[in-house]
XYZ file of C-alpha atoms in Angstrom:
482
model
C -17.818 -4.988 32.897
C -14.091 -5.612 32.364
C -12.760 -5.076 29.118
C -9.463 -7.529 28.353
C -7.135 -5.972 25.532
C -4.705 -8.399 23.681
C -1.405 -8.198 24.583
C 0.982 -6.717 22.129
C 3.197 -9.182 20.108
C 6.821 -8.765 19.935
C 7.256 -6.686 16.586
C 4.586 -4.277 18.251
C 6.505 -4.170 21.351
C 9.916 -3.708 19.377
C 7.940 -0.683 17.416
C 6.855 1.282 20.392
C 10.304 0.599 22.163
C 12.051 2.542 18.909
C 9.857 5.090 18.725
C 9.927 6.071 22.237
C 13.769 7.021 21.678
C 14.106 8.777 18.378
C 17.597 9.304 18.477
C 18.181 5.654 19.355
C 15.432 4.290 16.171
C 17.088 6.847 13.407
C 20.785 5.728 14.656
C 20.237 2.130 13.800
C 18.052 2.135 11.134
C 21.256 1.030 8.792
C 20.961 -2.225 10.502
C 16.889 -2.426 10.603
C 15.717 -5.558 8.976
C 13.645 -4.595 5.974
C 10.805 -6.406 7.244
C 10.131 -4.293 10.266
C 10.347 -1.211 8.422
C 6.846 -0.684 7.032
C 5.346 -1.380 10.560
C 7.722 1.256 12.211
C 6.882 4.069 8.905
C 3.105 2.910 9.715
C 3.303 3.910 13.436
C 5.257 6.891 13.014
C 2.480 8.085 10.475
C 0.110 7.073 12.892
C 1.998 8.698 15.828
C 3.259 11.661 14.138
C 7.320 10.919 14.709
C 8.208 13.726 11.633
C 12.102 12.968 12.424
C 11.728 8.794 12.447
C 9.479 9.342 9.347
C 12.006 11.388 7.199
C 14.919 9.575 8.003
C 12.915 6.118 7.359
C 12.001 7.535 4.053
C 15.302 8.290 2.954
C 16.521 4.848 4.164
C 14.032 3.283 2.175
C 15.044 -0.577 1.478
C 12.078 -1.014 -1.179
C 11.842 0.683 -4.598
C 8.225 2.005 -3.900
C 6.922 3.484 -1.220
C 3.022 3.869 -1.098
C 3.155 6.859 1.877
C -0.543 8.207 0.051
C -2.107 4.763 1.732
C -1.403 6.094 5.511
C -1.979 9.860 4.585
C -6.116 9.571 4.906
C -6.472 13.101 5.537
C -4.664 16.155 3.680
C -1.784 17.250 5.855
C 1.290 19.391 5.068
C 2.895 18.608 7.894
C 3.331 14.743 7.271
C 3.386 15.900 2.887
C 6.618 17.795 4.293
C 8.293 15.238 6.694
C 8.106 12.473 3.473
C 9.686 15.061 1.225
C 12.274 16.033 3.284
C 13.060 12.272 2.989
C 13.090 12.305 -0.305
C 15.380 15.431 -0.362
C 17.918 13.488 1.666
C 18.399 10.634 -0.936
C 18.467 13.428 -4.018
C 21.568 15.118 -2.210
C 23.134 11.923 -1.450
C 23.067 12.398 2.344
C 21.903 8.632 3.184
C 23.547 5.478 2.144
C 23.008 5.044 -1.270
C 23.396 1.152 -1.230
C 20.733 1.252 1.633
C 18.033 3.284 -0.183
C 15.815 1.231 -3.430
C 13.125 4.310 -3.456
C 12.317 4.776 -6.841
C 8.983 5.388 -6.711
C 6.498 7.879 -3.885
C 3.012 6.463 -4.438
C 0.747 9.818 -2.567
C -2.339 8.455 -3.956
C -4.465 7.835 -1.054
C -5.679 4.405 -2.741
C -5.087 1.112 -0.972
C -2.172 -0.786 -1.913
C -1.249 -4.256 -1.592
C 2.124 -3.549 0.124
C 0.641 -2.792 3.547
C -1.425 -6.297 3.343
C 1.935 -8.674 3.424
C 3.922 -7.151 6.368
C 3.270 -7.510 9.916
C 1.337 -5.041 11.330
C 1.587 -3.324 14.574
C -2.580 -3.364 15.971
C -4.097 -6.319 17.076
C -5.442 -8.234 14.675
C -3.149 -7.846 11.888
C -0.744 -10.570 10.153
C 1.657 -11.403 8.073
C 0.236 -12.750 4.542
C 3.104 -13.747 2.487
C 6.490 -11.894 1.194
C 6.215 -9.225 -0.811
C 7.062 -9.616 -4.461
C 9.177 -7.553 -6.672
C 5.925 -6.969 -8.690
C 4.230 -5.607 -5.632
C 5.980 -3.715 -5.049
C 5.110 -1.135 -8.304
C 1.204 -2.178 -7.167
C -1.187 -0.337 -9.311
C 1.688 2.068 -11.023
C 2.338 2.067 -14.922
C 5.686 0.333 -15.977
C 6.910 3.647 -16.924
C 6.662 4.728 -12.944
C 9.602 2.187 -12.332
C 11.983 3.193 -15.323
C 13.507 6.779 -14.391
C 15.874 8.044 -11.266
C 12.364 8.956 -8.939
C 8.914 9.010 -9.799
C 6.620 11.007 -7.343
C 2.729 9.391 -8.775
C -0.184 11.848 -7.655
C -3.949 11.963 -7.723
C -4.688 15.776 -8.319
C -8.284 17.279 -7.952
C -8.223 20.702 -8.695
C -11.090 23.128 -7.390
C -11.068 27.237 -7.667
C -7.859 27.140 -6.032
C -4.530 25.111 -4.814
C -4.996 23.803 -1.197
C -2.154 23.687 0.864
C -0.692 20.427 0.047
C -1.176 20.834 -3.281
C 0.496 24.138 -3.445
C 3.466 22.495 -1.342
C 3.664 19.580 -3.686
C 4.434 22.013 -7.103
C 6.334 23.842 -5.096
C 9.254 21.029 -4.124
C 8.651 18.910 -7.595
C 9.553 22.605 -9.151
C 13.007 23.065 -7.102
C 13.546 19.183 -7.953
C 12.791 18.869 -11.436
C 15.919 18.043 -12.387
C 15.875 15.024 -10.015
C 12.178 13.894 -10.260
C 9.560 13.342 -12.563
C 5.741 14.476 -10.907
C 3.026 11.837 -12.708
C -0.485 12.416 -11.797
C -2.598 9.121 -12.692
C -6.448 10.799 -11.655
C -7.200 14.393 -12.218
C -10.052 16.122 -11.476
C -10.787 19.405 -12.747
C -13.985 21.639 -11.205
C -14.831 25.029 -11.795
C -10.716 25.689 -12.220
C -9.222 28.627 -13.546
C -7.427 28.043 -17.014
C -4.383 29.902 -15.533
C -4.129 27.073 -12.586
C -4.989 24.283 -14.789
C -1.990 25.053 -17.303
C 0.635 25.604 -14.634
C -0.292 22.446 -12.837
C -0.490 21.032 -16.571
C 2.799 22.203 -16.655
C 4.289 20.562 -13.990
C 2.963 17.353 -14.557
C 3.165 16.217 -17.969
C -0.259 15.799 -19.625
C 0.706 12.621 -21.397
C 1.127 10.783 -17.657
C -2.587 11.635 -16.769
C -4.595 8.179 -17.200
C -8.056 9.363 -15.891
C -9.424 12.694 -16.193
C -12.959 14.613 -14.660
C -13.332 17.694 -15.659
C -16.455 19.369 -14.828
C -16.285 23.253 -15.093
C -18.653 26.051 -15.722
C -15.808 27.478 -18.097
C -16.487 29.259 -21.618
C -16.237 27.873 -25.158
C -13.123 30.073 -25.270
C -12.105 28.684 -22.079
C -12.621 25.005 -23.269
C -10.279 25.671 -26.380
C -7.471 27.348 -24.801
C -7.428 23.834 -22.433
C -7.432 21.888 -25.832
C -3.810 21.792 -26.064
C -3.023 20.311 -23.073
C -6.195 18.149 -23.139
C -4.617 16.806 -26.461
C -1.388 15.955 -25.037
C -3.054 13.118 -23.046
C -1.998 10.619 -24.786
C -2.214 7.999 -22.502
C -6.161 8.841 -20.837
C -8.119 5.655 -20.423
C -10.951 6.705 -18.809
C -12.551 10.609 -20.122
C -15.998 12.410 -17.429
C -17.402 15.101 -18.731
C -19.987 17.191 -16.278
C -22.078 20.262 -16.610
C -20.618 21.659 -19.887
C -23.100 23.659 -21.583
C -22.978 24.602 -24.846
C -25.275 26.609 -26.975
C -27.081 24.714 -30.317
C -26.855 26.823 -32.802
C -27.440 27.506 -36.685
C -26.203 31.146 -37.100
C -23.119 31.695 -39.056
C -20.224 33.756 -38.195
C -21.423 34.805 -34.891
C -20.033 34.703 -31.359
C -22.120 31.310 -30.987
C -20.645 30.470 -34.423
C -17.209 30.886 -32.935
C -17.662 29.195 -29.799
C -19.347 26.026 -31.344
C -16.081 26.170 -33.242
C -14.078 26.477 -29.801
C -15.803 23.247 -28.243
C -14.959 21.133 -31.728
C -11.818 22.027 -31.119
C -12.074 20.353 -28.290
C -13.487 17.272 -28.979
C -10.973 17.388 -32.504
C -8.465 16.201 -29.628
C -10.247 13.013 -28.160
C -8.794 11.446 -32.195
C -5.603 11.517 -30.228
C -6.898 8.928 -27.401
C -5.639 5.591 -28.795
C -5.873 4.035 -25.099
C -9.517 5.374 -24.115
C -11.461 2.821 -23.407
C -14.234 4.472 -20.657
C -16.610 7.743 -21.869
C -18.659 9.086 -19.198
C -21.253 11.973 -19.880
C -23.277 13.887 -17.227
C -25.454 17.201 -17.641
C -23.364 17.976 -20.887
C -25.592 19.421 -23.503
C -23.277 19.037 -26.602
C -24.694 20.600 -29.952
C -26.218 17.494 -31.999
C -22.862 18.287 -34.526
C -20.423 18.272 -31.703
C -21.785 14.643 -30.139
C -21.771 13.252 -33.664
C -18.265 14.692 -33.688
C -17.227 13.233 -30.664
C -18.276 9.350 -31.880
C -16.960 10.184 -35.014
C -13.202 10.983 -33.273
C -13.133 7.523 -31.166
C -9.858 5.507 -32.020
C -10.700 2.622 -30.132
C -13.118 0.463 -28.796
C -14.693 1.709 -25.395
C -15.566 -0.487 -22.770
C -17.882 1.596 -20.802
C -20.284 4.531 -21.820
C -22.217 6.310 -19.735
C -24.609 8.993 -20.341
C -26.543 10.666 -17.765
C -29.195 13.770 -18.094
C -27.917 15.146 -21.472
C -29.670 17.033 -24.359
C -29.851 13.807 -27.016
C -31.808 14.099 -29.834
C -32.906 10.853 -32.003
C -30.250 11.683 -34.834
C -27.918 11.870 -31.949
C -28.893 8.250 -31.186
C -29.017 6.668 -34.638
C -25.259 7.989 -35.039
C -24.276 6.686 -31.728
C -26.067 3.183 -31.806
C -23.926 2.756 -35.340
C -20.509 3.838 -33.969
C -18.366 0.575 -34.407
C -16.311 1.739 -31.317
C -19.404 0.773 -29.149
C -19.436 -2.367 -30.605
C -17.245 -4.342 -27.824
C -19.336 -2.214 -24.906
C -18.864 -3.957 -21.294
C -21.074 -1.284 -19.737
C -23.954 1.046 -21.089
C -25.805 2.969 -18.956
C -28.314 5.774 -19.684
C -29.938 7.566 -17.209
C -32.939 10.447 -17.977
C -32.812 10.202 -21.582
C -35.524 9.160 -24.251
C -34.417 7.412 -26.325
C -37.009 5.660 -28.440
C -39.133 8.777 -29.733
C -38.364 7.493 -33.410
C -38.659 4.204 -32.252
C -36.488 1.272 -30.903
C -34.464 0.068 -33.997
C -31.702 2.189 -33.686
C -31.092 0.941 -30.260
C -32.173 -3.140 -31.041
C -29.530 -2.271 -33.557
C -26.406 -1.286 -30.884
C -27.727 -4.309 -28.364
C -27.475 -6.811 -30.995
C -24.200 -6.059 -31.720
C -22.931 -6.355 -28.071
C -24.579 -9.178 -27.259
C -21.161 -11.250 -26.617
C -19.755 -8.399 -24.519
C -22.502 -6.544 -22.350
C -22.486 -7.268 -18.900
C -24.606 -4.376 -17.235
C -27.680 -2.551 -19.328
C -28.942 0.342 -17.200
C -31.843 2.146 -18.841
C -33.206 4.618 -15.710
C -35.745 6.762 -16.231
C -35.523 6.751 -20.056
C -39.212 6.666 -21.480
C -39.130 2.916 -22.259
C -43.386 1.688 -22.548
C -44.074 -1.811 -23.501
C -43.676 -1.426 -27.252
C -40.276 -0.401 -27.101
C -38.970 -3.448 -24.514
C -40.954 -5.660 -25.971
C -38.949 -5.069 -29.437
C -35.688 -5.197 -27.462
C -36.437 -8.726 -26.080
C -34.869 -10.954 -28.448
C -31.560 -8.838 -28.370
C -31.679 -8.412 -24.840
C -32.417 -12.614 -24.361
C -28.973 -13.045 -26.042
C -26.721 -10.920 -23.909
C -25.567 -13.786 -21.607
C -22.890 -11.863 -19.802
C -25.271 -9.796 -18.119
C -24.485 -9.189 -14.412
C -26.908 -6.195 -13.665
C -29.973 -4.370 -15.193
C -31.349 -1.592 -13.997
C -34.714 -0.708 -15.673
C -36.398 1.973 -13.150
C -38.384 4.826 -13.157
C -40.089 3.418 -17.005
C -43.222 2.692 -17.689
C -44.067 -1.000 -17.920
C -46.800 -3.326 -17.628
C -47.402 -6.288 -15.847
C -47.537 -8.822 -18.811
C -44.183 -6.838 -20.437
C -42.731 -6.790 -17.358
C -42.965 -10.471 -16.821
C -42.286 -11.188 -20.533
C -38.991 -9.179 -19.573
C -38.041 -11.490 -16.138
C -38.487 -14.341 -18.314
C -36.591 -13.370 -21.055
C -33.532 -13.054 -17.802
C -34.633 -16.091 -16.376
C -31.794 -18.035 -17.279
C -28.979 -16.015 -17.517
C -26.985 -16.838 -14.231
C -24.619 -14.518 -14.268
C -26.783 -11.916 -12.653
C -26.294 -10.703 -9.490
C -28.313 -7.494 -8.945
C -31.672 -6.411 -10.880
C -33.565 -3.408 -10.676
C -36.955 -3.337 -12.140
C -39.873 -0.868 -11.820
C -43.041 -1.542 -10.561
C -45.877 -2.226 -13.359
C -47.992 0.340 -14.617
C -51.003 -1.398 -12.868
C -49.460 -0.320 -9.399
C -50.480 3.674 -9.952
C -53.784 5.381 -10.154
C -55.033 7.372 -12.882
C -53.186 10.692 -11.621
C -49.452 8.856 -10.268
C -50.271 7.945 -7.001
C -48.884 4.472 -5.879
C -51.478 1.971 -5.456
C -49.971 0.593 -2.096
C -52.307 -2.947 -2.122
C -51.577 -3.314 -5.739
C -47.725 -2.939 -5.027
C -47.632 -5.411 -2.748
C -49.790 -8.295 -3.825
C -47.835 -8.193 -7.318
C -44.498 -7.932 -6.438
C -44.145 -11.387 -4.885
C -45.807 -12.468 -8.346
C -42.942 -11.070 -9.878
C -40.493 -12.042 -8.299
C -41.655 -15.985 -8.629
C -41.875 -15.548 -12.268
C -37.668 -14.953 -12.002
C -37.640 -18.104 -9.009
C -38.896 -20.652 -11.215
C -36.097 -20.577 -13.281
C -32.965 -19.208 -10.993
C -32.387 -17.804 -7.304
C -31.797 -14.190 -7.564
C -28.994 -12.755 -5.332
C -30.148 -9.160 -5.593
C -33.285 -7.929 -6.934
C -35.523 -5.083 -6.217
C -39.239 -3.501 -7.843
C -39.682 -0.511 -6.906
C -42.256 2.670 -7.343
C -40.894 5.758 -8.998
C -39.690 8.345 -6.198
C -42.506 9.597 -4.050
C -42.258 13.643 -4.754
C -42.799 14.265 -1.021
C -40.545 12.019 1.129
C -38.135 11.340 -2.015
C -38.067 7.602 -1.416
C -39.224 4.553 -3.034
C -41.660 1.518 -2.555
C -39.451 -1.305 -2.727
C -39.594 -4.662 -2.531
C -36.871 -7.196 -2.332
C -38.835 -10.483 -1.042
C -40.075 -8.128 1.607
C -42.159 -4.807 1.408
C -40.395 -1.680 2.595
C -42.722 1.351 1.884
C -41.858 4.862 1.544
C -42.109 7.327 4.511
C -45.477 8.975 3.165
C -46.898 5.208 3.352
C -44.511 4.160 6.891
C-alpha cells in the first residue's frame, strides 16, 4: 500500500529552507515579515534550533510571546535558549524598535495566538489576524503594564526540579528588569523554607489560583499564613488532606495548634476576588469550618466539598452563609448530610434556585425522605446543566418522582442517577434482571417529556472488579457480571 504525503506549501518550504542555514535565518530576521515568525519559533521549538530560537525571541515583533504553549514537556535546555532571548533585549543588544516583547507566557496552557498564523504541518491554516487583544490571551491587564512580565504556572513538590530551579535563578539576577507572576500554584507536601523563597520571588498578591495540599503541621500552616494572606488577588482556593485535630482542651499543644490553623483561615477575610472554594479530605475542627464561612468577602461561584469530617452544625452554618447564595456549582461528594434532616439544605437550594447550574450529591446518604423534601426546590432550579445523584439510596417511585421533577428543564446535558433500591438483594448484591428491565423504564419516564443528551443509572461500585452496572439506553455490566 502506497502512502501519498501532501506536499508542503510555500511558508513550510520557506521555514525549512531558513532553518537549514542558521547563520543565513538569524542574519535576516530584521527584515522577516512578522507573519512568518511564529511558524519559524514553532519549528525551531519543534526542531530544537537553540541559536534561531534565542535570537527570534529577542527579535520579537509582538508584545507577548506564549513560548509555555510549544514547551509540552519540562526542558532546561529550550527554558534556557528563550531566556537567553530575553537577556538579549534587557541589555539592549537587539534592535529595540524591532522587539514589542512585553510579556513571556511559560504556562503550558493553549493560547489563541498559535490558532491565527499559518502553520507549518499539513493541515493547518490561517484563521484571521491576530488582534492587539490577543495578543495578552488569558493574562491579567496588569501582565501588559510594566517593562517585562515573565507569567508562570508553579507546582511545587518536596523539591525544585530543574527548570524550576533555573527559572528563580535568572528572574533573581534580573529583578531589576522583570517582574516573575505566577497565575496557578500548586503546593504538595513542600517544605515551608521552599515555599517562602519561591513566595519570595514571585509576589503572593500575583497568584490567582492556589492548591495546596500538604501533610504540614498546624505550626507549619501558620508560619505560611503570611504569605497566604498576601494573596490578594486568589480567585479560585483547593484545600487537600489537611488534618487537623478537634479538640476541647484548653491551653494545650492541640489548644495552640487549633489556634495556628485559625490563623490561617483569619486570612481567607482578605480574599475580596475569591469566587471558587474547593475542599477535599480536609477535616477542619467544626469551629474552624464555621470560621472559614464566617471569613468569606464575596459571593462564591463554586463550592466543592469532597470526603471531609462535616458535622450537622457544620451544615446548618454553611447552608445559611449568604456568600453561597449566588452558587453556580455545588458539589458534595461522601458526606451525610441530612442526619438532622433536610431543611437546612431545602433551605441553601431554595435560595440558589436562579443561579445553580450543576447539583452533585455522590454518595451522600440521601433515602427517599430526604429527596423527596428537596423536590420542590430542586423543580425550580432551571439552570441546571448536570446532576449527579449516585451511590444514594433511592427507590423506584422517588426516583421517578425525581426524573419528573427534571423533566422539563432543557438545559441539561448530562445526568447521573443511581439505580433504585429495588435493583439489590437483601445483603447488596446487584440484582442483574432487575437492573435491566427497570432502567429502560426510567429512562422513558425522562423521554416523555425531553431527549436526554447524556444520562446514565448505574449500580454502586462492585467491591470486586471496582466498576459499575450502567446503563445509558444500553446495558453495560460490570466485569464480575461480563
Amino acid at each position: 500500500m502506497i502512502i501519498y504525503q501532501a506536499p508542503f506549501t510555500l511558508l513550510g518550504l520557506a521555514v525549512k529552507s531558513l532553518l537549514r542555514n542558521e547563520d543565513l535565518a538569524i542574519s535576516i530576521l530584521q527584515q522577516l515579515p512578522r507573519e512568518l515568525f511564529p511558524s519559524l519559533l514553532k519549528e525551531a521549538f519543534r526542531s530544537r534550533h537553540m541559536k534561531i530560537l534565542t535570537a527570534m525571541v529577542a527579535e520579537w515583533p509582538f508584545t507577548c510571546l506564549p513560548a509555555g504553549a510549544l514547551m509540552q514537556d519540562p526542558d532546561v535546555v529550550i527554558l534556557q535558549a528563550v531566556l537567553d532571548g530575553v537577556d538579549m533585549i534587557l541589555s539592549q543588544k537587539v534592535h529595540l524598535r524591532r522587539s514589542k516583547l512585553r510579556v513571556l507566557d511559560l504556562r503550558n496552557v493553549h493560547h489563541v495566538f498559535w490558532d491565527v498564523w499559518p502553520g507549518t504541518e499539513y493541515g493547518e491554516s490561517s484563521k484571521g489576524t491576530l488582534s492587539k487583544e490577543q495578543t495578552g490571551n488569558g493574562l491579567p491587564r496588569y501582565a501588559l503594564r510594566q517593562l517585562l512580565k515573565v507569567v508562570t504556572d508553579f507546582d511545587l513538590r518536596t523539591h525544585l526540579d530543574e527548570q524550576q530551579a533555573y527559572l528563580l535563578q535568572w528572574s533573581r539576577q534580573q529583578k531589576r528588569f522583570v517582574q516573575l507572576c505566577c497565575m496557578k500554584m500548586t503546593i504538595f507536601q513542600t517544605p515551608v523554607e521552599i515555599i517562602k523563597m519561591v513566595l519570595n520571588s514571585f509576589q503572593p498578591y500575583y497568584i490567582e489560583e492556589l492548591e495546596l495540599c500538604t501533610g504540614c503541621t498546624p505550626e507549619a500552616l501558620s508560619h505560611f499564613a503570611r504569605c497566604f494572606g498576601q494573596m490578594r488577588n486568589l480567585h479560585k482556593l483547593h484545600l487537600s488532606c489537611i488534618y487537623i485535630y478537634n479538640n476541647k482542651a484548653v491551653n494545650t499543644l492541640e489548644d495552640i495548634e487549633c489556634k495556628y490553623i485559625a490563623r490561617f483561615i483569619s486570612q481567607i477575610s482578605k480574599f475580596k476576588c475569591l469566587q471558587h472554594i474547593s475542599m477535599n479530605g480536609t477535616n477542619f475542627s467544626s469551629e474552624h469550618m464555621k470560621q472559614l464561612f464566617r471569613c468569606l468577602k464575596s459571593p462564591l461561584e463554586s463550592l466543592s466539598i469532597d470526603f471531609c469530617e462535616f458535622s450537622q452544625s457544620d451544615l446548618e452554618h454553611l447552608c445559611q452563609c449568604q456568600r453561597l447564595f449566588q452558587l453556580k456549582h455545588l458539589n458534595f461528594f461522601g458526606i451525610e448530610l441530612f442526619n438532622a434532616g433536610p431543611i437546612p439544605f431545602q433551605f441553601l437550594l431554595e435560595n440558589v434556585t436562579t443561579t445553580l447550574q450543576t447539583l452533585e450529591l455522590e454518595d451522600c446518604s440521601i433515602g427517599d425522605s430526604q429527596l423527596s423534601a428537596l423536590l420542590p426546590a430542586l423543580s425550580q432550579c432551571i439552570h441546571l446543566t448536570r446532576v449527579n445523584f449516585y451511590d444514594n439510596i433511592i427507590s423506584m417511585s422517588v426516583l421517578k418522582d425525581l426524573l419528573q421533577s427534571l423533566a422539563n428543564m432543557s438545559n441539561i446535558t448530562e445526568e447521573f442517577y443511581p439505580a433504585p433500591l429495588e435493583c439489590y438483594d437483601d445483603l447488596g448484591y446487584v440484582l442483574v434482571n432487575k437492573f435491566t428491565k427497570v432502567c429502560p423504564d426510567l429512562l422513558n419516564t425522562l423521554r416523555v417529556k425531553r431527549q436526554s443528551k447524556a444520562i446514565y443509572f448505574a449500580t454502586n461500585i462492585c467491591c470486586i472488579c471496582l466498576r459499575r452496572c450502567v446503563f445509558d439506553g444500553k446495558t453495560r455490566l460490570c466485569h464480575c457480571w461480563s
